[in-house]
Every structure is written in structure tokens, then in C-alpha cells.
Amino acid sequence: MYWGDIVELTKIPVLPKFRGSGEKGVNREPLDEKTFKQMIRAMNLKVTEQRMAILQALHCGRAHVTAQEVYELIGAKDPDIGFATVYRFLRTLTEHSFVTEVRMGGLPARYELTPKAHHDHLTCIQCGKICEFENVEIEKLQERVANQFGFALTSHVLELYGVCSDCQRRKG
Amino acid sequence: MYWGDIVELTKIPVLPKFRGSGEKGVNREPLDEKTFKQMIRAMNLKVTEQRMAILQALHCGRAHVTAQEVYELIGAKDPDIGFATVYRFLRTLTEHSFVTEVRMGGLPARYELTPKAHHDHLTCIQCGKICEFENVEIEKLQERVANQFGFALTSHVLELYGVCSDCQRRKG
DNA sequence: TTGCATGCAAACGGTTTGCAAAACC
DNA sequence: GGTTTTGCAAACCGTTTGCATGCAA
């Protein structure tokens, strides 16, 4: 299985929220200008137009954006911004855990403002749709496995891949 | 969390096998020259010295090797092999699921001969030690989550990160 | 005013590709 | 002899970096 060829992340259409037994919907808290400034200051950095723009882009855009997309989103309004600034700030944000980096295959990294509630991803290998979910039972089991190995668990990455109902219908 | 900075895969010391309730040790079947030829023929490719060498390198080397390492492993004995050949064949092997590609952060991809028994990874963020495990309960729950979203699950990636017992002791 | 932040362009590193020569059947 | 396969080198692409200029504090 070589995801680089199969998954076309540029096609992500929606980010459906799921509500059902065992899982709970992912809630994204509203973020405003003030919050962004706080985030920047918390990292001992200066509040600049560019940094605010990057955070806005992360917030307004699709949940999972590439550095390139952030650059273009900003460039539409404010043409004076460079790659380097975007990459540099995204990296800093990631290092401070304000942003979460997701990499799949050899594709460009995707970023999202770190959600308060942790969640994992379920990706359709046909159309690239990403669903977010959280499952407490799985997390508990992960903890148990780690403990059995004598590990203190710090984090995890769980990515499920499959064919979504739409794509199943389209084929069958 | 930015794994690119934290995990140093070159330091992987061992691949401990775990035996305990709920999990079972990962068994790696012995692979010989004959098996390799079968694999190559199964892909409708010709058996060449280079391809055999690449498979040998994957088999003899550490469980998770980079393309670069494969290239160097072979280069030690048979200097006449190029990057391109290694990359091309690794890609083909991956596409045919004979080899599994693991990417972490922005680091070079690592490859392993696809084990008969599926397993996931538990990685120490201090020393880079990788433990392999399999947990049927987790897999069942994954299936359930996918079904709740209407997905037909095809595969998954589960990577746990933590601090191993040795590193905990070393610090505390 | 002083040092951090920026934009530019060049460098980087892993991976892929085009192509002519070599190996295979 | 026609088709693979290979090695080389150049291209590629996402990302990082060096440096002179610009701007927040």
C-alpha cells in the first residue's frame, strides 16, 4: 500500500462531525484575535501582521492545511508574505504544541490548530475525506499495552484507512 | 510535538519480542533465496542480482531500514548498485505490499518486509527503541469505529510513543 | 534604538525520472 | 532483437537557512 499515490488530500471535501455511542463529536472552540495574540506572546514572540494572518488562515481554512495552502490563503489578501515566514512560524507553533502536524506518506505536512479534545483520523482512500473521532476504549487499551511493555505513554498516532460509504456506493 | 526533532531512529537498539496476556509475540518467518525469487516473480519482474541483494538487505538488516541504509548495506559487498535501483524496487515492493513503508515526521522512510502477522509499534521517545505489538481488542474497536462512520476499513497505522522503562529509570 | 522578524533566493535532503548503455531471454 | 533493468545525473519538491532589510517594542 503506497499512500503517496492513492490519497489525494487536495480533494478533502468536508470534515463531518460524528455523534454516536462510544464516540463524541469533536468540538472546536471559537478563536479570536485576542486568543491568537495570547498564543504568540506565550511563546515569547512578537505579534506581527504575518503571524496573525497565519493563525487566521489556520483557523478559517479547512481543518488540515498545508504550508502552501496557508501561504496562498494569506497571499490572496496580503501579497507580502513569504514561504519562509509561514514555514518558520508553523514549525514554532508545532514545537509549542499550539499546532499539530500530520504527515501521511511522503505528502506535504498538514497542520491544524491543536484541538482541546484529542482525536484520531479516519481517511477515505478513494476520495480523501477525513473523519475525526475519539474512542476512549481504544485509548485505554493503548495505555494498557504501553504499561505491559513498561512504557510511560506520552502520545500516539492512530490513522484508520478505508472506503467511505459514498465511494462504496459509487463503485458497487 | 515535533517528532522530527525527538525521535532518533538511527539509535534503535533492539526489537524486543513481547509475550503477555492479550498480546502475542511477533513471529518473523525465515526467508530464503527461494522465497525472494517467488516474490519477485509474483510481481512479474525479472530476478536480478540487485533485486535479490535488496531483499537480502531488508531481511538481514535491522527490521526498519531506510533506502540509504539498504544502499549502503549492499554497497559494502557489491559496489555496483545505484540509488535509483534501490528506490525503484522498494517502491514496487511497497506497492505490492511485500514491504511496508513507515514514515515518521519528515524523516526518511523506513522499510520492512511485511510481516505475516500484522503489528503496531511502540516507540521510546528517549532512546528510539521500537517494540512491536499486536492487540486484537484494539483492532476490533477500530473496525467498529470505521463501521459507525460507514467506512469499510482497509488498513490502519497505530504508533504509540512513550518513555521505556530503561529511560524512566535513567532519569528518575 | 535594538534586537527580533521578514522576504528573498539559494541550499538542502530525500526521492523520482529521463536516458543511454547493459543485461536478459 | 526486442524488451527489461540498470546506473548515472539531473530534476523535483517540500522544507530550511543565510543574510540584508524592516519593523515591533
CSV table of C-alpha atoms (C1' of nucleotides) in Angstrom, one decimal, chain B residues 33 36-37 40 43 45-59 67 70-75 77-90 93, chain C residues 21-24, chain D residues 4-8:
chain,number,residue,atom,x,y,z
B,33,GLU,CA,16.6,-17.1,-1.6
B,36,PHE,CA,12.7,-13.9,-2.6
B,37,LYS,CA,12.6,-15.2,-6.1
B,40,ILE,CA,9.9,-11.1,-7.5
B,43,MET,CA,5.3,-9.1,-9.4
B,45,LEU,CA,9.6,-8.9,-12.7
B,46,LYS,CA,12.8,-10.5,-13.6
B,47,VAL,CA,15.1,-11.9,-10.9
B,48,THR,CA,18.3,-9.9,-10.9
B,49,GLU,CA,21.3,-9.8,-8.7
B,50,GLN,CA,20.4,-6.3,-7.5
B,51,ARG,CA,16.8,-7.2,-6.6
B,52,MET,CA,18.0,-10.2,-4.7
B,53,ALA,CA,20.5,-8.1,-2.8
B,54,ILE,CA,17.9,-5.5,-1.8
B,55,LEU,CA,15.7,-8.3,-0.4
B,56,GLN,CA,18.6,-9.8,1.4
B,57,ALA,CA,19.5,-6.4,2.9
B,58,LEU,CA,15.9,-5.9,4.0
B,59,HIS,CA,15.9,-9.3,5.6
B,67,ALA,CA,16.6,3.3,1.4
B,70,VAL,CA,19.8,-0.6,2.1
B,71,TYR,CA,22.0,1.1,-0.5
B,72,GLU,CA,25.0,1.1,1.9
B,73,LEU,CA,24.4,-2.5,3.1
B,74,ILE,CA,24.6,-3.7,-0.4
B,75,GLY,CA,27.4,-1.4,-1.4
B,77,LYS,CA,29.7,-6.3,-0.8
B,78,ASP,CA,28.6,-5.3,-4.3
B,79,PRO,CA,29.6,-1.8,-5.1
B,80,ASP,CA,27.7,-1.7,-8.4
B,81,ILE,CA,24.3,-0.6,-7.4
B,82,GLY,CA,22.6,2.8,-7.7
B,83,PHE,CA,20.2,4.7,-5.6
B,84,ALA,CA,17.6,4.7,-8.3
B,85,THR,CA,17.5,0.9,-8.3
B,86,VAL,CA,17.0,0.7,-4.6
B,87,TYR,CA,14.3,3.3,-4.5
B,88,ARG,CA,12.6,1.9,-7.6
B,89,PHE,CA,12.5,-1.6,-6.2
B,90,LEU,CA,11.5,-0.5,-2.7
B,93,LEU,CA,7.7,-3.9,-3.3
C,21,DA,C1',24.1,1.6,-22.1
C,22,DA,C1',23.9,-3.1,-20.4
C,23,DA,C1',21.7,-7.5,-19.3
C,24,DC,C1',18.4,-10.7,-20.1
D,4,DT,C1',13.6,-5.2,-19.2
D,5,DT,C1',16.6,-3.4,-16.0
D,6,DT,C1',20.3,-0.6,-14.6
D,7,DG,C1',23.4,3.4,-13.3
D,8,DC,C1',24.1,8.0,-13.7
